[in-house]
Amino acid sequence: MINPSIFKKRRERFISCLAGRAAIIPAASSVVHHADCEYPFRQNSDFWYLTGLDEPDAVALFLPHRPEGERFVLFVQPRDPAQEVWYGFRWGVDGALGHFGADKAHPLSEFPSRLGEYLTGAEAIAFRIGKHPKVEPLVLKVWAEHLDQAPRVGSAAFRLEAPCPLLHELRLRKQPDEVDRMREAARIGAEAHELARELARPGMNERQVQGLIEKHFVDQGARGPAYGSIVAGGDNACVLHYASNNQQLKDGDLLLIDAGCSLVDYYNSDITRTFPINGKFSGEQKALYEVVHSAQKQAISCVTPGCQAEEVHTTAVRNLVEGLVELGLLTGNVDGVIEQGAYRHLYMHRTGHWLGLDVHDVGAYRLGEYHVKLEPGMILTVEPGIYISDRLCVPEGQPEIQDRWKGIGIRIEDDILVNESGHEVLTSAAASSIELLEH
Ligand code: GLY
Ligand code: MN
Ligand code: MN
C-alpha cells in the first residue's frame, strides 16, 4: 500500500530545497503510558513524510553536499531476535537499504561515531533544537567538534538552522497522492459521524458513542482516532478540549462530537458535528445552530486560491457576531464588538488550522506582516462555534445571559481542500443541515 516512489520524490524535493545544508531528521521515540507500558507508537510526521519508516528512534540524514549514492542515510534499530520477540519486527539495516531506499544505512549505535564524517563539507546543519532529547546532545557534540576543528580544517557548518521552514512548506502543499489519502480519512470520519447520529439516544453514555465512532474507524482500516475524540453532551460541549466522555446523554440536550480518524499512513480527518440527542432542536438550540451554520457556510465560501486564511476567520467572526446581536446575546455596533473582542466569552477560539499528517498541521499562517494566501493543495479546517456557559465573565457593556441559553455548545467543523476553482468540502458526507439532523 505504501508506495516507495512517493517518498523518494519527497526526498528529492527536500534535498533540492536544502541546497548545501545537511538535514538531520529524527524519528519519534516510544512514550511511557505508565510503569513499563507504552502508548501505541506514533511516528514523527516529518520523519514519516520523508521515509515511510514506522519505527522508533531512527535518524535520517539528508546530505545534498555528498556525492550521489550518499545523500539519504538511515540509522535504524538493527535486527535482533531477542528484541523482536518482545517488540515485533524491525526492518534493520538491510530493510533500510532494500525497502526504504536509503543510500547508506547503519545501526543506530553508530550514529555518534559516523555523524561527523557525514556532516563534513555541509554549509549548515538543519536540525530542530528542543524536540529530540535523545538525538540533540549527540548532534550538538558533533557540531561543537566541527567548530573546534574549523581553524585547522578551513571550513565547517557554522550555522545550525531549523529545517521547519523548508520541510513544512512542502508538507503544507499536498500532492495529489496526499489529497487522495485525505479524502479517504475524510470519508471514514464523515461516515462515523453519520453512524453516531443514527445510534445516539438519550440514556446512552458519552463513551458508548465514542466506542461506536472509533470502532468504525478501525473497521474501515484506519489506525484509530486522530486525536482524543470529544463526545460532549449538553454543557460539556462548552469545554473546548473535553476529554472525560463519561456522562449520560440527556433528552433535550445537544451532543457535540469532535472526532476524526488517522489512517495507517497518518493522514487525518478532523470533524465536528452537533445535533439534538432526541432528534428535535429546541427554539434556542435551533436559533444558535442557524447562526453557527450560516457563519460556517460564509467562512467556507472564502476558501479560494489567493484568499488569506485570516479572511476565513474574520468572516466567521463577523457572521457569528451579527447573529448573536440579532438574538440579543450581544449588544452594540458589530464593528465595535469585534474590535473590542466583546464576543470572546461566546466564541473564544480560532476558526481553523491546516490539516494533514498532523491534525494541527505544519505550515506558517503568516510571514511577518503578511497573512499566507491560500493555494491549491492546501487543506484547512473551518470550525466556528458558539459556547454559552457560566465559565467566562460577560464583558462590561454586554448583556447578562438568560438561563434558557446556558449549557448550549455548538461547533461545526469541516475539512476543506483548496483547489483551482475554489474549494472542495472533503467531509460533506457528514450531514450538517438542520433538516437532516432532525428526525
Ligand atoms: N479536534 C481538534 C481541533 O478541532 O482543532
Ligand atoms: Mn480542528
Ligand atoms: Mn476538531
GROMACS .gro file of C-alpha atoms and ligand atoms in nm:
model
  446
    1MET     CA    1   0.000   0.000   0.000
    2ILE     CA    2   0.285   0.237   0.084
    3ASN     CA    3   0.448   0.331  -0.243
    4PRO     CA    4   0.826   0.386  -0.205
    5SER     CA    5   0.840   0.613  -0.511
    6ILE     CA    6   0.623   0.872  -0.332
    7PHE     CA    7   0.875   0.901  -0.051
    8LYS     CA    8   1.163   0.910  -0.298
    9LYS     CA    9   1.007   1.208  -0.479
   10ARG     CA   10   0.955   1.389  -0.149
   11ARG     CA   11   1.319   1.334  -0.055
   12GLU     CA   12   1.434   1.467  -0.390
   13ARG     CA   13   1.228   1.782  -0.344
   14PHE     CA   14   1.350   1.826   0.013
   15ILE     CA   15   1.716   1.773  -0.084
   16SER     CA   16   1.687   2.028  -0.363
   17CYS     CA   17   1.539   2.281  -0.114
   18LEU     CA   18   1.824   2.217   0.130
   19ALA     CA   19   2.084   2.346  -0.117
   20GLY     CA   20   2.414   2.294   0.074
   21ARG     CA   21   2.263   2.228   0.417
   22ALA     CA   22   2.276   1.883   0.581
   23ALA     CA   23   1.946   1.790   0.749
   24ILE     CA   24   1.911   1.561   1.049
   25ILE     CA   25   1.552   1.438   1.094
   26PRO     CA   26   1.492   1.201   1.389
   27ALA     CA   27   1.205   0.956   1.428
   28ALA     CA   28   0.981   0.967   1.736
   29SER     CA   29   1.058   0.760   2.045
   30SER     CA   30   0.809   0.541   2.228
   31VAL     CA   31   0.633   0.720   2.515
   32VAL     CA   32   0.563   0.562   2.853
   33HIS     CA   33   0.196   0.547   2.948
   34HIS     CA   34   0.259   0.417   3.297
   35ALA     CA   35   0.506   0.182   3.465
   36ASP     CA   36   0.655  -0.023   3.181
   37CYS     CA   37   0.355   0.013   2.947
   38GLU     CA   38   0.387   0.238   2.643
   39TYR     CA   39   0.138   0.434   2.434
   40PRO     CA   40   0.086   0.297   2.083
   41PHE     CA   41   0.381   0.422   1.877
   42ARG     CA   42   0.318   0.742   1.682
   43GLN     CA   43   0.583   0.831   1.425
   44ASN     CA   44   0.714   1.187   1.392
   45SER     CA   45   0.534   1.333   1.091
   46ASP     CA   46   0.845   1.496   0.937
   47PHE     CA   47   1.035   1.167   0.957
   48TRP     CA   48   0.736   0.976   0.819
   49TYR     CA   49   0.686   1.222   0.531
   50LEU     CA   50   1.041   1.166   0.410
   51THR     CA   51   1.093   0.795   0.483
   52GLY     CA   52   0.769   0.597   0.535
   53LEU     CA   53   0.952   0.403   0.811
   54ASP     CA   54   0.730   0.343   1.112
   55GLU     CA   55   0.992   0.251   1.374
   56PRO     CA   56   1.107   0.443   1.683
   57ASP     CA   57   1.444   0.612   1.742
   58ALA     CA   58   1.575   0.600   1.383
   59VAL     CA   59   1.752   0.905   1.239
   60ALA     CA   60   1.750   1.016   0.875
   61LEU     CA   61   2.025   1.230   0.721
   62PHE     CA   62   1.977   1.427   0.401
   63LEU     CA   63   2.311   1.530   0.258
   64PRO     CA   64   2.297   1.739  -0.060
   65HIS     CA   65   2.671   1.814  -0.025
   66ARG     CA   66   2.764   1.445  -0.061
   67PRO     CA   67   2.808   1.262  -0.393
   68GLU     CA   68   2.512   1.075  -0.536
   69GLY     CA   69   2.470   0.744  -0.353
   70GLU     CA   70   2.538   0.905  -0.013
   71ARG     CA   71   2.260   1.160   0.014
   72PHE     CA   72   1.996   0.969   0.207
   73VAL     CA   73   2.136   0.790   0.512
   74LEU     CA   74   1.932   0.600   0.771
   75PHE     CA   75   2.039   0.496   1.120
   76VAL     CA   76   1.798   0.227   1.242
   77GLN     CA   77   1.747  -0.025   1.518
   78PRO     CA   78   1.931  -0.338   1.397
   79ARG     CA   79   1.758  -0.674   1.356
   80ASP     CA   80   1.763  -0.852   1.692
   81PRO     CA   81   1.563  -1.172   1.755
   82ALA     CA   82   1.563  -1.120   2.132
   83GLN     CA   83   1.417  -0.766   2.098
   84GLU     CA   84   1.183  -0.860   1.814
   85VAL     CA   85   1.026  -1.140   2.015
   86TRP     CA   86   0.914  -0.873   2.267
   87TYR     CA   87   0.850  -0.570   2.046
   88GLY     CA   88   0.793  -0.708   1.698
   89PHE     CA   89   0.954  -0.693   1.357
   90ARG     CA   90   1.226  -0.444   1.268
   91TRP     CA   91   1.343  -0.369   0.917
   92GLY     CA   92   1.706  -0.337   1.025
   93VAL     CA   93   1.993  -0.213   0.810
   94ASP     CA   94   1.910  -0.437   0.512
   95GLY     CA   95   1.547  -0.324   0.514
   96ALA     CA   96   1.654   0.041   0.531
   97LEU     CA   97   1.859  -0.013   0.216
   98GLY     CA   98   1.633  -0.253   0.025
   99HIS     CA   99   1.286  -0.140   0.127
  100PHE     CA  100   1.320   0.225   0.225
  101GLY     CA  101   1.567   0.328  -0.044
  102ALA     CA  102   1.847   0.452   0.182
  103ASP     CA  103   2.177   0.512   0.001
  104LYS     CA  104   2.360   0.407   0.319
  105ALA     CA  105   2.226   0.254   0.639
  106HIS     CA  106   2.382   0.181   0.978
  107PRO     CA  107   2.278   0.054   1.318
  108LEU     CA  108   2.163   0.334   1.545
  109SER     CA  109   2.454   0.273   1.785
  110GLU     CA  110   2.692   0.403   1.513
  111PHE     CA  111   2.519   0.742   1.485
  112PRO     CA  112   2.755   0.928   1.724
  113SER     CA  113   3.072   0.799   1.557
  114ARG     CA  114   2.958   0.840   1.195
  115LEU     CA  115   2.770   1.170   1.206
  116GLY     CA  116   3.084   1.389   1.196
  117GLU     CA  117   3.206   1.243   0.871
  118TYR     CA  118   2.865   1.273   0.701
  119LEU     CA  119   2.841   1.639   0.802
  120THR     CA  120   3.184   1.726   0.663
  121GLY     CA  121   3.150   1.973   0.379
  122ALA     CA  122   2.795   2.087   0.466
  123GLU     CA  123   2.736   2.463   0.463
  124ALA     CA  124   2.495   2.445   0.756
  125ILE     CA  125   2.316   2.190   0.971
  126ALA     CA  126   1.936   2.176   0.960
  127PHE     CA  127   1.820   2.027   1.290
  128ARG     CA  128   1.529   2.121   1.513
  129ILE     CA  129   1.650   2.211   1.861
  130GLY     CA  130   1.424   2.140   2.157
  131LYS     CA  131   1.225   1.849   2.016
  132HIS     CA  132   1.453   1.543   2.015
  133PRO     CA  133   1.603   1.491   2.361
  134LYS     CA  134   1.791   1.172   2.271
  135VAL     CA  135   1.946   1.294   1.945
  136GLU     CA  136   2.006   1.661   2.030
  137PRO     CA  137   2.308   1.615   2.265
  138LEU     CA  138   2.474   1.391   2.006
  139VAL     CA  139   2.423   1.646   1.729
  140LEU     CA  140   2.548   1.933   1.944
  141LYS     CA  141   2.859   1.739   2.045
  142VAL     CA  142   2.948   1.659   1.683
  143TRP     CA  143   2.877   2.016   1.576
  144ALA     CA  144   3.099   2.151   1.858
  145GLU     CA  145   3.380   1.923   1.741
  146HIS     CA  146   3.340   2.056   1.385
  147LEU     CA  147   3.360   2.413   1.512
  148ASP     CA  148   3.672   2.330   1.716
  149GLN     CA  149   3.840   2.185   1.410
  150ALA     CA  150   3.734   2.464   1.174
  151PRO     CA  151   4.054   2.677   1.211
  152ARG     CA  152   4.272   2.384   1.100
  153VAL     CA  153   4.032   2.224   0.850
  154GLY     CA  154   3.950   2.559   0.695
  155SER     CA  155   3.571   2.523   0.695
  156ALA     CA  156   3.276   2.399   0.899
  157ALA     CA  157   2.900   2.416   0.911
  158PHE     CA  158   2.892   2.739   1.113
  159ARG     CA  159   2.514   2.769   1.116
  160LEU     CA  160   2.261   2.548   1.287
  161GLU     CA  161   1.917   2.611   1.136
  162ALA     CA  162   1.565   2.480   1.186
  163PRO     CA  163   1.460   2.260   0.892
  164CYS     CA  164   1.095   2.351   0.953
  165PRO     CA  165   1.050   2.639   0.709
  166LEU     CA  166   1.172   2.427   0.417
  167LEU     CA  167   1.011   2.097   0.507
  168HIS     CA  168   0.687   2.241   0.635
  169GLU     CA  169   0.632   2.448   0.322
  170LEU     CA  170   0.642   2.117   0.133
  171ARG     CA  171   0.403   1.947   0.375
  172LEU     CA  172   0.163   2.242   0.366
  173ARG     CA  173   0.101   2.193  -0.009
  174LYS     CA  174  -0.046   1.848  -0.053
  175GLN     CA  175   0.044   1.647  -0.363
  176PRO     CA  176  -0.235   1.457  -0.546
  177ASP     CA  177  -0.147   1.128  -0.373
  178GLU     CA  178  -0.181   1.302  -0.036
  179VAL     CA  179  -0.515   1.457  -0.133
  180ASP     CA  180  -0.642   1.104  -0.211
  181ARG     CA  181  -0.543   0.989   0.136
  182MET     CA  182  -0.702   1.297   0.297
  183ARG     CA  183  -1.023   1.216   0.107
  184GLU     CA  184  -1.012   0.864   0.249
  185ALA     CA  185  -0.961   0.993   0.605
  186ALA     CA  186  -1.248   1.237   0.549
  187ARG     CA  187  -1.474   0.962   0.410
  188ILE     CA  188  -1.422   0.732   0.709
  189GLY     CA  189  -1.455   1.020   0.956
  190ALA     CA  190  -1.774   1.152   0.797
  191GLU     CA  191  -1.931   0.804   0.791
  192ALA     CA  192  -1.853   0.760   1.161
  193HIS     CA  193  -2.035   1.086   1.240
  194GLU     CA  194  -2.340   0.972   1.042
  195LEU     CA  195  -2.339   0.643   1.232
  196ALA     CA  196  -2.305   0.815   1.569
  197ARG     CA  197  -2.604   1.039   1.498
  198GLU     CA  198  -2.815   0.744   1.385
  199LEU     CA  199  -2.739   0.546   1.701
  200ALA     CA  200  -2.707   0.807   1.977
  201ARG     CA  201  -3.006   0.807   2.214
  202PRO     CA  202  -3.090   0.968   2.549
  203GLY     CA  203  -2.962   0.747   2.832
  204MET     CA  204  -2.650   0.627   2.650
  205ASN     CA  205  -2.315   0.723   2.794
  206GLU     CA  206  -2.085   0.956   2.601
  207ARG     CA  207  -1.818   0.684   2.600
  208GLN     CA  208  -2.053   0.442   2.423
  209VAL     CA  209  -2.085   0.689   2.135
  210GLN     CA  210  -1.706   0.727   2.136
  211GLY     CA  211  -1.682   0.348   2.106
  212LEU     CA  212  -1.917   0.341   1.806
  213ILE     CA  213  -1.717   0.607   1.625
  214GLU     CA  214  -1.377   0.460   1.693
  215LYS     CA  215  -1.497   0.110   1.601
  216HIS     CA  216  -1.598   0.246   1.263
  217PHE     CA  217  -1.252   0.397   1.219
  218VAL     CA  218  -1.075   0.065   1.272
  219ASP     CA  219  -1.342  -0.136   1.085
  220GLN     CA  220  -1.265   0.081   0.784
  221GLY     CA  221  -0.891   0.019   0.807
  222ALA     CA  222  -0.782   0.338   0.983
  223ARG     CA  223  -0.522   0.325   1.259
  224GLY     CA  224  -0.770   0.478   1.504
  225PRO     CA  225  -0.870   0.824   1.625
  226ALA     CA  226  -0.654   1.113   1.505
  227TYR     CA  227  -0.676   1.279   1.850
  228GLY     CA  228  -0.873   1.224   2.168
  229SER     CA  229  -1.233   1.205   2.043
  230ILE     CA  230  -1.458   1.462   2.210
  231VAL     CA  231  -1.810   1.333   2.280
  232ALA     CA  232  -1.976   1.606   2.482
  233GLY     CA  233  -2.344   1.618   2.578
  234GLY     CA  234  -2.511   1.946   2.684
  235ASP     CA  235  -2.289   2.185   2.878
  236ASN     CA  236  -1.983   1.957   2.835
  237ALA     CA  237  -1.969   2.091   2.478
  238CYS     CA  238  -1.865   2.429   2.620
  239VAL     CA  239  -1.538   2.269   2.739
  240LEU     CA  240  -1.331   2.300   2.423
  241HIS     CA  241  -1.094   2.011   2.498
  242TYR     CA  242  -1.347   1.798   2.686
  243ALA     CA  243  -1.183   1.460   2.734
  244SER     CA  244  -1.381   1.280   3.004
  245ASN     CA  245  -1.652   1.134   2.776
  246ASN     CA  246  -1.821   0.973   3.077
  247GLN     CA  247  -2.163   1.138   3.122
  248GLN     CA  248  -2.510   1.015   3.034
  249LEU     CA  249  -2.674   1.175   2.729
  250LYS     CA  250  -2.985   1.372   2.831
  251ASP     CA  251  -3.313   1.408   2.648
  252GLY     CA  252  -3.333   1.770   2.529
  253ASP     CA  253  -2.955   1.830   2.517
  254LEU     CA  254  -2.735   1.869   2.214
  255LEU     CA  255  -2.445   1.633   2.153
  256LEU     CA  256  -2.120   1.775   2.018
  257ILE     CA  257  -1.882   1.519   1.866
  258ASP     CA  258  -1.535   1.629   1.754
  259ALA     CA  259  -1.369   1.317   1.614
  260GLY     CA  260  -1.162   1.221   1.314
  261CYS     CA  261  -0.953   0.923   1.214
  262SER     CA  262  -0.586   0.872   1.141
  263LEU     CA  263  -0.505   0.638   0.854
  264VAL     CA  264  -0.225   0.381   0.865
  265ASP     CA  265  -0.007   0.636   0.683
  266TYR     CA  266  -0.106   0.904   0.936
  267TYR     CA  267  -0.329   1.126   0.718
  268ASN     CA  268  -0.604   1.268   0.938
  269SER     CA  269  -0.956   1.398   0.936
  270ASP     CA  270  -1.091   1.641   1.198
  271ILE     CA  271  -1.470   1.674   1.202
  272THR     CA  272  -1.720   1.824   1.444
  273ARG     CA  273  -2.095   1.784   1.433
  274THR     CA  274  -2.355   1.896   1.687
  275PHE     CA  275  -2.709   1.756   1.687
  276PRO     CA  276  -3.010   1.712   1.917
  277ILE     CA  277  -2.987   1.383   2.106
  278ASN     CA  278  -3.364   1.331   2.086
  279GLY     CA  279  -3.385   1.438   1.721
  280LYS     CA  280  -3.552   1.779   1.775
  281PHE     CA  281  -3.382   2.115   1.833
  282SER     CA  282  -3.534   2.343   2.097
  283GLY     CA  283  -3.602   2.702   1.986
  284GLU     CA  284  -3.282   2.835   2.146
  285GLN     CA  285  -3.072   2.547   2.014
  286LYS     CA  286  -3.206   2.593   1.663
  287ALA     CA  287  -3.151   2.971   1.666
  288LEU     CA  288  -2.788   2.930   1.773
  289TYR     CA  289  -2.728   2.640   1.534
  290GLU     CA  290  -2.851   2.852   1.245
  291VAL     CA  291  -2.604   3.126   1.338
  292VAL     CA  292  -2.307   2.885   1.352
  293HIS     CA  293  -2.410   2.701   1.035
  294SER     CA  294  -2.452   3.020   0.839
  295ALA     CA  295  -2.119   3.158   0.971
  296GLN     CA  296  -1.950   2.835   0.865
  297LYS     CA  297  -2.101   2.848   0.515
  298GLN     CA  298  -1.988   3.210   0.473
  299ALA     CA  299  -1.640   3.130   0.603
  300ILE     CA  300  -1.607   2.827   0.371
  301SER     CA  301  -1.710   3.042   0.076
  302CYS     CA  302  -1.390   3.248   0.135
  303VAL     CA  303  -1.173   2.941   0.074
  304THR     CA  304  -1.037   3.002  -0.270
  305PRO     CA  305  -0.686   3.046  -0.415
  306GLY     CA  306  -0.549   3.392  -0.336
  307CYS     CA  307  -0.770   3.445  -0.031
  308GLN     CA  308  -0.590   3.483   0.303
  309ALA     CA  309  -0.656   3.213   0.563
  310GLU     CA  310  -0.715   3.506   0.801
  311GLU     CA  311  -1.022   3.613   0.599
  312VAL     CA  312  -1.184   3.278   0.677
  313HIS     CA  313  -1.160   3.361   1.048
  314THR     CA  314  -1.270   3.723   1.021
  315THR     CA  315  -1.569   3.623   0.807
  316ALA     CA  316  -1.677   3.363   1.062
  317VAL     CA  317  -1.640   3.611   1.350
  318ARG     CA  318  -1.841   3.879   1.170
  319ASN     CA  319  -2.124   3.638   1.092
  320LEU     CA  320  -2.130   3.496   1.443
  321VAL     CA  321  -2.137   3.842   1.600
  322GLU     CA  322  -2.414   3.961   1.366
  323GLY     CA  323  -2.622   3.656   1.457
  324LEU     CA  324  -2.559   3.693   1.829
  325VAL     CA  325  -2.655   4.063   1.818
  326GLU     CA  326  -2.981   3.969   1.642
  327LEU     CA  327  -3.057   3.715   1.916
  328GLY     CA  328  -2.981   3.971   2.190
  329LEU     CA  329  -2.686   3.776   2.327
  330LEU     CA  330  -2.454   4.061   2.227
  331THR     CA  331  -2.531   4.426   2.203
  332GLY     CA  332  -2.391   4.724   2.016
  333ASN     CA  333  -2.237   4.801   1.683
  334VAL     CA  334  -2.097   4.486   1.514
  335ASP     CA  335  -1.763   4.651   1.424
  336GLY     CA  336  -1.724   4.780   1.780
  337VAL     CA  337  -1.799   4.440   1.935
  338ILE     CA  338  -1.542   4.276   1.703
  339GLU     CA  339  -1.279   4.544   1.767
  340GLN     CA  340  -1.313   4.514   2.145
  341GLY     CA  341  -1.328   4.135   2.134
  342ALA     CA  342  -1.652   4.163   2.333
  343TYR     CA  343  -1.774   3.834   2.180
  344ARG     CA  344  -1.496   3.619   2.320
  345HIS     CA  345  -1.699   3.485   2.614
  346LEU     CA  346  -1.914   3.314   2.346
  347TYR     CA  347  -1.655   3.235   2.076
  348MET     CA  348  -1.301   3.205   2.211
  349HIS     CA  349  -1.104   3.005   1.953
  350ARG     CA  350  -0.974   3.049   1.600
  351THR     CA  351  -1.183   2.929   1.307
  352GLY     CA  352  -0.943   2.672   1.166
  353HIS     CA  353  -0.599   2.530   1.112
  354TRP     CA  354  -0.401   2.341   0.849
  355LEU     CA  355  -0.471   1.968   0.841
  356GLY     CA  356  -0.256   1.681   0.716
  357LEU     CA  357  -0.011   1.438   0.877
  358ASP     CA  358  -0.055   1.641   1.196
  359VAL     CA  359  -0.406   1.736   1.299
  360HIS     CA  360  -0.287   2.089   1.368
  361ASP     CA  361  -0.066   2.061   1.066
  362VAL     CA  362   0.258   2.241   0.995
  363GLY     CA  363   0.298   2.550   0.780
  364ALA     CA  364   0.304   2.920   0.850
  365TYR     CA  365  -0.019   3.119   0.886
  366ARG     CA  366   0.166   3.447   0.848
  367LEU     CA  367   0.504   3.560   0.725
  368GLY     CA  368   0.599   3.879   0.905
  369GLU     CA  369   0.319   4.126   0.841
  370TYR     CA  370   0.168   3.919   0.561
  371HIS     CA  371  -0.102   3.660   0.603
  372VAL     CA  372  -0.043   3.348   0.395
  373LYS     CA  373  -0.259   3.323   0.086
  374LEU     CA  374  -0.442   3.002   0.008
  375GLU     CA  375  -0.313   2.788  -0.279
  376PRO     CA  376  -0.447   2.473  -0.446
  377GLY     CA  377  -0.336   2.168  -0.246
  378MET     CA  378  -0.366   2.331   0.096
  379ILE     CA  379  -0.615   2.172   0.336
  380LEU     CA  380  -0.765   2.352   0.632
  381THR     CA  381  -1.047   2.310   0.879
  382VAL     CA  382  -1.329   2.562   0.913
  383GLU     CA  383  -1.481   2.527   1.259
  384PRO     CA  384  -1.678   2.816   1.405
  385GLY     CA  385  -1.879   2.765   1.722
  386ILE     CA  386  -2.080   2.927   2.000
  387TYR     CA  387  -2.043   2.818   2.362
  388ILE     CA  388  -2.281   2.952   2.625
  389SER     CA  389  -2.193   2.875   2.984
  390ASP     CA  390  -2.114   3.042   3.314
  391ARG     CA  391  -1.741   2.981   3.287
  392LEU     CA  392  -1.635   3.320   3.150
  393CYS     CA  393  -1.747   3.663   3.272
  394VAL     CA  394  -1.970   3.868   3.044
  395PRO     CA  395  -1.763   4.170   2.932
  396GLU     CA  396  -1.870   4.510   3.056
  397GLY     CA  397  -2.145   4.656   2.840
  398GLN     CA  398  -2.265   4.318   2.713
  399PRO     CA  399  -2.595   4.163   2.827
  400GLU     CA  400  -2.612   3.907   3.106
  401ILE     CA  401  -2.712   3.569   2.963
  402GLN     CA  402  -3.058   3.432   3.042
  403ASP     CA  403  -3.067   3.078   3.178
  404ARG     CA  404  -3.257   2.948   2.875
  405TRP     CA  405  -2.941   2.983   2.661
  406LYS     CA  406  -2.697   2.825   2.905
  407GLY     CA  407  -2.548   2.481   2.853
  408ILE     CA  408  -2.558   2.506   2.476
  409GLY     CA  409  -2.229   2.443   2.296
  410ILE     CA  410  -2.222   2.417   1.919
  411ARG     CA  411  -1.933   2.371   1.676
  412ILE     CA  412  -1.943   2.263   1.312
  413GLU     CA  413  -1.610   2.160   1.162
  414ASP     CA  414  -1.533   2.053   0.807
  415ASP     CA  415  -1.210   1.975   0.623
  416ILE     CA  416  -1.165   2.188   0.314
  417LEU     CA  417  -0.930   2.135   0.021
  418VAL     CA  418  -0.828   2.444  -0.175
  419ASN     CA  419  -0.846   2.361  -0.546
  420GLU     CA  420  -0.800   2.553  -0.872
  421SER     CA  421  -1.164   2.657  -0.891
  422GLY     CA  422  -1.217   2.735  -0.522
  423HIS     CA  423  -1.257   2.455  -0.275
  424GLU     CA  424  -1.392   2.108  -0.205
  425VAL     CA  425  -1.553   2.017   0.128
  426LEU     CA  426  -1.394   1.677   0.191
  427THR     CA  427  -1.626   1.600   0.482
  428SER     CA  428  -1.961   1.697   0.328
  429ALA     CA  429  -2.093   1.340   0.364
  430ALA     CA  430  -2.145   1.416   0.734
  431ALA     CA  431  -2.480   1.597   0.741
  432SER     CA  432  -2.490   1.941   0.896
  433SER     CA  433  -2.820   2.096   0.783
  434ILE     CA  434  -3.099   2.122   1.039
  435GLU     CA  435  -3.340   1.922   0.819
  436LEU     CA  436  -3.101   1.627   0.808
  437LEU     CA  437  -3.008   1.641   1.176
  438GLU     CA  438  -3.370   1.622   1.296
  439HIS     CA  439  -3.576   1.303   1.297
  440GLY     N1  440  -1.000   1.841   1.724
  440GLY     C1  441  -0.907   1.944   1.736
  440GLY     C2  442  -0.949   2.062   1.663
  440GLY     O1  443  -1.062   2.072   1.620
  440GLY     O2  444  -0.873   2.150   1.636
  441MN      MN  445  -0.988   2.126   1.418
  442MN      MN  446  -1.181   1.906   1.573
   0.00000   0.00000   0.00000
